[in-house]
CSV table of C-alpha atoms in Angstrom, one decimal:
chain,number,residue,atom,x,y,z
A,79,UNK,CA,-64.3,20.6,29.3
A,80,UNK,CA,-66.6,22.1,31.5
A,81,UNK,CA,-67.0,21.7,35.1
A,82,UNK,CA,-69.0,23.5,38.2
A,83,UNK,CA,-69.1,23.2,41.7
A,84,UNK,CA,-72.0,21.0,42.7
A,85,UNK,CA,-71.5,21.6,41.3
A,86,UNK,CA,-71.1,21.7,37.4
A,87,UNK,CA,-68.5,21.4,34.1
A,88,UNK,CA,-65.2,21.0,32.1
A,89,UNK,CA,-63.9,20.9,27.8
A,90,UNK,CA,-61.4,19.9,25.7
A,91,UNK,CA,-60.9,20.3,21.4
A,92,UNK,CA,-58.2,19.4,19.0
A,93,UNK,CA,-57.4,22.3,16.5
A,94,UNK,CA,-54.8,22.5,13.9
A,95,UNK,CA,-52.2,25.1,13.7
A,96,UNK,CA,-53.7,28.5,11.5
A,97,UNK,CA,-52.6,28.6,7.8
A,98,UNK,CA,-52.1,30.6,5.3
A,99,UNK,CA,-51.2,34.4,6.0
A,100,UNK,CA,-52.8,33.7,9.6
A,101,UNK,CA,-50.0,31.9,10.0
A,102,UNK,CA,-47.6,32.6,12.9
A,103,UNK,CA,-44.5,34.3,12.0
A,104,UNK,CA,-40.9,32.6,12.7
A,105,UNK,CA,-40.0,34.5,15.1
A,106,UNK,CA,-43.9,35.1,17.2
A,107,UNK,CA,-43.3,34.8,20.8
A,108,UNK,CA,-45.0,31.6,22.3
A,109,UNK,CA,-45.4,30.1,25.8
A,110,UNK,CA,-43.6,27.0,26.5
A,111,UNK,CA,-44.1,24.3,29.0
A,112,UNK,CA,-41.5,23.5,32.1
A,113,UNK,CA,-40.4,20.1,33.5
A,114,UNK,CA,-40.3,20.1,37.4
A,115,UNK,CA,-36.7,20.4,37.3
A,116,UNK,CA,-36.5,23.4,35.4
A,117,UNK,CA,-38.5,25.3,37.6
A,118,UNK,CA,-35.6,24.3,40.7
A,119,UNK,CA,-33.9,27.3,38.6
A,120,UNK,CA,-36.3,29.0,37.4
A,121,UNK,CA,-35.7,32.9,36.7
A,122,UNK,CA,-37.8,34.9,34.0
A,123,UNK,CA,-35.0,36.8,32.8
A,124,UNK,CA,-33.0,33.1,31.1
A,125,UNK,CA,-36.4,32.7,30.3
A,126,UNK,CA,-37.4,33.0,26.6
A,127,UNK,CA,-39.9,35.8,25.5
A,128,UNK,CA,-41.1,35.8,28.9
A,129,UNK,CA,-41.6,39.4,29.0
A,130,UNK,CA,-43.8,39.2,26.1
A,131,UNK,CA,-46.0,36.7,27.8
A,132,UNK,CA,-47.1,38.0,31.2
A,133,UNK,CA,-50.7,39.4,32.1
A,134,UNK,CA,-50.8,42.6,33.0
A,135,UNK,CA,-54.6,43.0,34.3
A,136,UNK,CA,-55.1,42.3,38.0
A,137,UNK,CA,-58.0,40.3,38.8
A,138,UNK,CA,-61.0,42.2,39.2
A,139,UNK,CA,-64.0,42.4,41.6
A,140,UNK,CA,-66.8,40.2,39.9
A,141,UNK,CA,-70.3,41.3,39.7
A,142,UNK,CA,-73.0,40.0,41.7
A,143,UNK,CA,-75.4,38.4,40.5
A,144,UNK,CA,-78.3,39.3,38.7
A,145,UNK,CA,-81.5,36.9,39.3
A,146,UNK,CA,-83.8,38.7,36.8
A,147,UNK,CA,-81.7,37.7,34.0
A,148,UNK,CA,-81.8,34.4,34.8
A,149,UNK,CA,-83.3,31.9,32.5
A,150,UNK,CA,-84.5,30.2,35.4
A,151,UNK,CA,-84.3,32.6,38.8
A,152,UNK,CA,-84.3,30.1,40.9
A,153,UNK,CA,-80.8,28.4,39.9
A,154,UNK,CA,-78.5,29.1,42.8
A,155,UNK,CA,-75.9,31.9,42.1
A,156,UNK,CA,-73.4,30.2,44.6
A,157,UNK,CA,-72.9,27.3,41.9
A,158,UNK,CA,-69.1,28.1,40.5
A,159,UNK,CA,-67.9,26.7,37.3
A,160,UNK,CA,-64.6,26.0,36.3
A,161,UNK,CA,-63.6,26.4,32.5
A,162,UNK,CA,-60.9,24.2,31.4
A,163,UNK,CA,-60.7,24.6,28.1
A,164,UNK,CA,-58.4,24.1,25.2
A,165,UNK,CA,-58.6,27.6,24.3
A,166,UNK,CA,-55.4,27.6,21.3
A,167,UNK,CA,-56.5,23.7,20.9
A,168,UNK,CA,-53.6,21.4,20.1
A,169,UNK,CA,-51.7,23.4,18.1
A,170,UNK,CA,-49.1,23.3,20.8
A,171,UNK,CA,-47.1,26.0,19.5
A,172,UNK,CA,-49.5,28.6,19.5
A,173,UNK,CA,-50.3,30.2,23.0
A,174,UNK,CA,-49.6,33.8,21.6
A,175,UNK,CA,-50.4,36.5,23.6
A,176,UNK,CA,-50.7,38.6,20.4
A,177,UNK,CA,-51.8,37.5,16.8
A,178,UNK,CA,-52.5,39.1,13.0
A,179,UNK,CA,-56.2,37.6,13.2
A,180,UNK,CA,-59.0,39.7,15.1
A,181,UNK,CA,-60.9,37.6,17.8
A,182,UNK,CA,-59.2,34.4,16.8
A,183,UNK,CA,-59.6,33.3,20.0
A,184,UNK,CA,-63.2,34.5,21.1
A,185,UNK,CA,-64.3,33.5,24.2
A,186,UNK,CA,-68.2,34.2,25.0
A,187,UNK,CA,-69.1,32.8,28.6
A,188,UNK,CA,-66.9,34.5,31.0
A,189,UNK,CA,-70.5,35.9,32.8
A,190,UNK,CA,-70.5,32.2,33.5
A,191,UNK,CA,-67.4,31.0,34.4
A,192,UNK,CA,-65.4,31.5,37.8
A,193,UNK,CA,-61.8,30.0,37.1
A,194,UNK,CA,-60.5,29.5,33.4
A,195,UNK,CA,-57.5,26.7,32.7
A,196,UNK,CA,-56.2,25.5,29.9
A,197,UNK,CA,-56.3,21.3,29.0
A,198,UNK,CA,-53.7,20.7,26.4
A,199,UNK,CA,-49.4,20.1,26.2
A,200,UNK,CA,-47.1,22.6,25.9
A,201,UNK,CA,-43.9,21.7,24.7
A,202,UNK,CA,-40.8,22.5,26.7
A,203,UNK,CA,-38.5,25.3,25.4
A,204,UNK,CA,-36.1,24.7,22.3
A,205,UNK,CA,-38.1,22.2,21.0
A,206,UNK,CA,-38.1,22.0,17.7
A,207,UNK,CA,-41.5,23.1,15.8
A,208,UNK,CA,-40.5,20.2,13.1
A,209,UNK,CA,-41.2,17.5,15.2
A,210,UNK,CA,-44.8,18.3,15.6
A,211,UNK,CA,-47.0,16.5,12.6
A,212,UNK,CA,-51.2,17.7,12.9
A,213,UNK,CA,-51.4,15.0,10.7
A,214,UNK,CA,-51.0,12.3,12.8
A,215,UNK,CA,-53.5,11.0,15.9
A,216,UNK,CA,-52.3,12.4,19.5
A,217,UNK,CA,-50.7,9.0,20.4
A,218,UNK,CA,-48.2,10.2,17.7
A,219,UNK,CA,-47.2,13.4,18.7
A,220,UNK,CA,-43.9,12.7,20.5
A,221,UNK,CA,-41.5,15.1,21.6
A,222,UNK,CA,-41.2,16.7,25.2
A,223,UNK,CA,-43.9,18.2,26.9
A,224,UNK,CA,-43.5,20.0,29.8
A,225,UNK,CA,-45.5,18.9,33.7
A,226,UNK,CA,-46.4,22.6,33.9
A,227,UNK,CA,-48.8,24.1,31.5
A,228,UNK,CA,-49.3,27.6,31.7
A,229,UNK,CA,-52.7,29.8,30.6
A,230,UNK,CA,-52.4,32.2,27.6
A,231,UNK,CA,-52.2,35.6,29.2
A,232,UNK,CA,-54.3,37.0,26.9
A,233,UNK,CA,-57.1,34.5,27.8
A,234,UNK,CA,-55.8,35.2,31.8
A,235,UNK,CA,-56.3,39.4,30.5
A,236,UNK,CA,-59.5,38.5,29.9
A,237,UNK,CA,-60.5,36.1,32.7
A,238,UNK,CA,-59.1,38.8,35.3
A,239,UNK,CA,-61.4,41.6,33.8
A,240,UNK,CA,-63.9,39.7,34.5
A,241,UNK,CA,-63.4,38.4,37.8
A,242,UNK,CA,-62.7,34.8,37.1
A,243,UNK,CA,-59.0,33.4,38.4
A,244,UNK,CA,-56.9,31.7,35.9
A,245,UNK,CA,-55.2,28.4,36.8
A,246,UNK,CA,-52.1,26.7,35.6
A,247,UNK,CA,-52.2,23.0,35.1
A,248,UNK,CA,-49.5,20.4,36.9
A,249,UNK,CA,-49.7,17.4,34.9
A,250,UNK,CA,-48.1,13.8,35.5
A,251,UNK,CA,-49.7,10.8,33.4
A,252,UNK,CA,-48.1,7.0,33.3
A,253,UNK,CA,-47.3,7.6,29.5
A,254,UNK,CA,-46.4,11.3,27.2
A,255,UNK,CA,-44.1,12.7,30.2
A,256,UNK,CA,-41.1,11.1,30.2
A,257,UNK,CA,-39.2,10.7,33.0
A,258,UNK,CA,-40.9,13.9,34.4
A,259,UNK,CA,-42.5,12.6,37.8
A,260,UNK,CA,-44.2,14.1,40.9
A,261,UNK,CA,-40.7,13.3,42.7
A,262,UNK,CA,-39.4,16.4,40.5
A,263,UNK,CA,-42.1,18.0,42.7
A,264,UNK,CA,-40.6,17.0,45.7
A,265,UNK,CA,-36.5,17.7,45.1
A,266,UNK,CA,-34.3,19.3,47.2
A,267,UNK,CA,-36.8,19.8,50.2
A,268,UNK,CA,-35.3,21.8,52.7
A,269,UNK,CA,-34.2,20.9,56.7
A,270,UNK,CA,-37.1,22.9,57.9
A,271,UNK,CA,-39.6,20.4,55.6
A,272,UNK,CA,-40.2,23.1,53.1
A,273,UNK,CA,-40.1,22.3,49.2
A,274,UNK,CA,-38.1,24.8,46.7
A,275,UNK,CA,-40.6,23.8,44.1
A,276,UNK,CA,-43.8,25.0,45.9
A,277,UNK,CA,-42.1,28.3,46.2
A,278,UNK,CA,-41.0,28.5,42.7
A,279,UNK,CA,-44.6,27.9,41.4
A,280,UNK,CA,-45.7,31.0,43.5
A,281,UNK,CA,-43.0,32.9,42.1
A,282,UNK,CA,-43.9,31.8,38.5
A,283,UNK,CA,-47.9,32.4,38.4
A,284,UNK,CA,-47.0,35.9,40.3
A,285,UNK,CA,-44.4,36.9,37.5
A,286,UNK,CA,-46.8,35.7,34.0
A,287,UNK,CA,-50.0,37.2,36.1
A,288,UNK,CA,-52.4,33.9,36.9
A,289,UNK,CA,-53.7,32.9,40.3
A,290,UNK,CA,-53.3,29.4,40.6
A,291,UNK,CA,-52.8,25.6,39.7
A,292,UNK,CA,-54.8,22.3,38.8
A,293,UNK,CA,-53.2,19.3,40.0
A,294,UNK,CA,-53.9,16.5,37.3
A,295,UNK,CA,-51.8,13.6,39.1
A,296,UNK,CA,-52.3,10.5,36.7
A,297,UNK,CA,-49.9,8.2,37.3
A,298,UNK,CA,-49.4,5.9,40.8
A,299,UNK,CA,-47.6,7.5,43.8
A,300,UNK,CA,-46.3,5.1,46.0
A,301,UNK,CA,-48.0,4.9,49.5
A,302,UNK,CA,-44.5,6.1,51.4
A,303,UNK,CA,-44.5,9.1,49.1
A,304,UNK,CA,-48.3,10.2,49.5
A,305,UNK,CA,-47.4,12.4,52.8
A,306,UNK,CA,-44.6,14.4,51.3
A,307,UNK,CA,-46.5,14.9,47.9
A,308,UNK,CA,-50.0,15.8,50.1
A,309,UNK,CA,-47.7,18.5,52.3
A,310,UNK,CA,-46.2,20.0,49.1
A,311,UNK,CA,-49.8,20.4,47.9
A,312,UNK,CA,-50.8,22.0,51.2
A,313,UNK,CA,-47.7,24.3,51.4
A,314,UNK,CA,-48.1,25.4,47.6
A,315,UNK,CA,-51.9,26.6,48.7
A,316,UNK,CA,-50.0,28.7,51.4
A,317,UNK,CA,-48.2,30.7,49.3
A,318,UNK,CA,-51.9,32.2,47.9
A,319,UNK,CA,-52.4,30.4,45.5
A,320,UNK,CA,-55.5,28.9,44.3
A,321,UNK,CA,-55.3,24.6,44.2
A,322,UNK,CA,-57.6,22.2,43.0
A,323,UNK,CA,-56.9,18.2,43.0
A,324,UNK,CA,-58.1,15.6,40.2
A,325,UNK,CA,-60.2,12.5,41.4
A,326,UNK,CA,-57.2,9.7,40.7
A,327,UNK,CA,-54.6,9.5,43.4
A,328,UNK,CA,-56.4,8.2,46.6
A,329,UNK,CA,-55.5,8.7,50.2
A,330,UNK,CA,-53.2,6.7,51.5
A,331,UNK,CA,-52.3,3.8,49.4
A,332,UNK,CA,-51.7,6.3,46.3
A,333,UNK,CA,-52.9,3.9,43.8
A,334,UNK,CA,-54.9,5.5,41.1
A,335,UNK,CA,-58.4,4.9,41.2
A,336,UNK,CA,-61.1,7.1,40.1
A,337,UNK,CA,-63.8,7.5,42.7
A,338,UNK,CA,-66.3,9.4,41.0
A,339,UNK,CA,-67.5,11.3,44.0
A,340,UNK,CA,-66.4,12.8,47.0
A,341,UNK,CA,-65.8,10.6,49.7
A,342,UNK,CA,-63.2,9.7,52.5
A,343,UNK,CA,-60.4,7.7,49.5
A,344,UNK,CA,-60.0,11.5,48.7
A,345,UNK,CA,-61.2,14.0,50.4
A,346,UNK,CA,-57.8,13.8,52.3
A,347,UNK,CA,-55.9,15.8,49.6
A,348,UNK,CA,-58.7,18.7,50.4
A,349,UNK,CA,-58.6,18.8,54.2
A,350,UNK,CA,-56.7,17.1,57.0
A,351,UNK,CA,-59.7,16.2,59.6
A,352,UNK,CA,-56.7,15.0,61.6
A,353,UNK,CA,-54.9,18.7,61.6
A,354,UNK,CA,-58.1,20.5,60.7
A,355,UNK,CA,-55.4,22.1,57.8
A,356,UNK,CA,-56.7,22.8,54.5
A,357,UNK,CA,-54.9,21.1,51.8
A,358,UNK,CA,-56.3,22.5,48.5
A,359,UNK,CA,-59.0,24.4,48.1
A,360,UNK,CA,-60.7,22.1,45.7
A,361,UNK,CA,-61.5,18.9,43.8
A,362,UNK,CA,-62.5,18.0,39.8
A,363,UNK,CA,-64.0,14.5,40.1
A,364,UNK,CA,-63.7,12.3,37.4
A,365,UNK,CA,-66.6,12.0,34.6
A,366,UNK,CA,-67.9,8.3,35.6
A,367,UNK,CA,-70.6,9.9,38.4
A,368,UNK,CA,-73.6,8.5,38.2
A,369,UNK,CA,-77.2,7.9,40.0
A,370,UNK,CA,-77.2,9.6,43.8
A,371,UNK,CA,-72.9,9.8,44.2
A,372,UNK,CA,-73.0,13.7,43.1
A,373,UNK,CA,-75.9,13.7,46.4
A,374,UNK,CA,-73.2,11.6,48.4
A,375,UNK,CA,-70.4,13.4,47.2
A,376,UNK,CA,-72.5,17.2,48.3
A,377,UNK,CA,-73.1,15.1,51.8
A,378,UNK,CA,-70.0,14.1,52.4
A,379,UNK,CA,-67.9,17.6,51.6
A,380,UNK,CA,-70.7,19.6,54.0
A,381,UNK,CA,-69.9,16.5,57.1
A,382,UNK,CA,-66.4,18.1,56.8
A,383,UNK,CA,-67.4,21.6,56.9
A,384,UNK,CA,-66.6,22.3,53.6
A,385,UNK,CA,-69.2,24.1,50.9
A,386,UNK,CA,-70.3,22.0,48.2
A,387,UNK,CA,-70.6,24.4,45.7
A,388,UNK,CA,-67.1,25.6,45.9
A,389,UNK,CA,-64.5,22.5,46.9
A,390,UNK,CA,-66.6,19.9,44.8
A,391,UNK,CA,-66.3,20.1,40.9
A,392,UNK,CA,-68.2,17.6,38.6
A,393,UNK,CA,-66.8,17.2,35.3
A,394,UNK,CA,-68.2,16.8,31.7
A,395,UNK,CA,-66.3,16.9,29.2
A,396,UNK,CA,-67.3,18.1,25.4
């Protein structure tokens, strides 16, 4: 999916796993997803391959830009786009850092693209490869997949050499997470109002080499909740890292409902006009926009002080 800040794009593909003598070997290193309550314990040395999976480039200063290669000059260069993509498809398996096949994984655009995420599952570790069938439709596919999804680090290599931040996706639907919930978000929060969680997500994107998280929060989170779950967000944005919120949950009822625009059901989970405290740093609206609400939604984020082009993201999805 492409998506671009007022703002522009988002995609998403379903490939099979590679065959053949491209096929991974049993013992290939691959990336695995976490539930929230793994990451209460988190530590890189119980956890498997990890060492083989980390990005080692830091990100890099990106170029300015260059009008007179412009297909059309007059485009605004302060338009940002965020790439979530499924870059090793649906495979599941198959976030190598390293394979046998040269440029399996070719990515073309990065001139054009400021954060890359990935948009697929990854399943937790020890699960077993069997239980994965390409021959059946998504609905299908059961076995656990981890909340957290993390970005290949060869694709966050790249990404970083380029300039563009690579994001981690948080994901919690109503259906293919189990009993994984944003209350694992939430556990253990500490006496002085601090969450273990938010902390441990620093210390994970800092240890595999990525800069950030996308907050896909799909399933309803009861009004007495919402508070607790928006200061988690803030305090996981104070650790440095780089947080952008999905268009479902709104502010305060924490129903989901899909606005399609910015406006004041969500612009809550991006800034506090109470506190004046930033909450994330961004938002991906759903794909239903339509007529003058991407107008409306640019209004609305600059009568909160906030800069269209780089809090408000539009979806469309390929």
């Amino acid at each position: 999916m492409l998506l671009a800040g007022l703002t522009l794009p988002a995609h998403a593909t379903d490939t099979l796993p590679w065959q053949g003598d491209q096929t991974a070997g049993a013992h290939q290193p691959y990336q695995h997803g976490y539930t929230g309550l793994d990451l209460l314990n988190w530590n890189p040395a119980a956890d498997q391959d990890a060492e083989l999976l980390r990005s080692r480039v830091p990100l890099q200063e990106r170029n300015e830009p260059l009008p007179a290669t412009q297909r059309n000059p007059q485009l605004s260069a302060d338009t940002e786009m965020f790439n979530l993509a499924g870059d090793y498809g649906n495979a599941f398996f198959e976030s190598f850092h390293d394979n046998n096949v040269f440029s399996q994984y070719l990515f073309n655009y990065w001139q054009y693209t400021d954060y890359y995420g990935s948009w697929h599952g990854m399943p937790t570790q020890g699960v077993d490869k069997a239980l994965y069938d390409p021959s059946k439709e998504w609905t299908q596919r059961w076995f656990e997949f981890g909340m957290l999804n993390l970005p290949n680090a060869a694709y966050t290599n790249a990404a970083h050499k380029n300039g563009a931040k690579s994001i981690a996706t948080i994901f919690f639907s109503g259906s293919d997470r189990g009993e994984q919930t944003y209350g694992d978000l939430l556990a253990d929060r500490r006496e002085d109002g601090t969450y273990p969680v938010a902390d441990k997500l620093a210390e994970v994107a800092h240890y595999y080499g990525f800069d950030g998280y996308f907050a896909n929060q799909e399933s309803n989170v009861p009004a007495s909740d919402v508070p607790a779950y928006r200061e988690f967000v803030r305090q996981l944005r104070e650790t440095g890292m780089y947080v952008q919120w999905y268009d479902s949950v709104t502010y305060p009822n924490g129903g989901i409902s899909y606005q399609n625009q910015f406006n004041q059901r969500n612009s809550p989970w991006i800034l506090d006009t109470e506190t004046d405290q930033r909450i994330s740093d961004s938002i991906f609206l759903n794909y239903w926009f339509s007529g003058g609400m991407l107008d409306s939604s640019a209004a609305h984020a600059t009568s909160l002080g906030l800069d269209p082009y780089e809090s408000v993201f539009a979806g469309i999805e390929a």
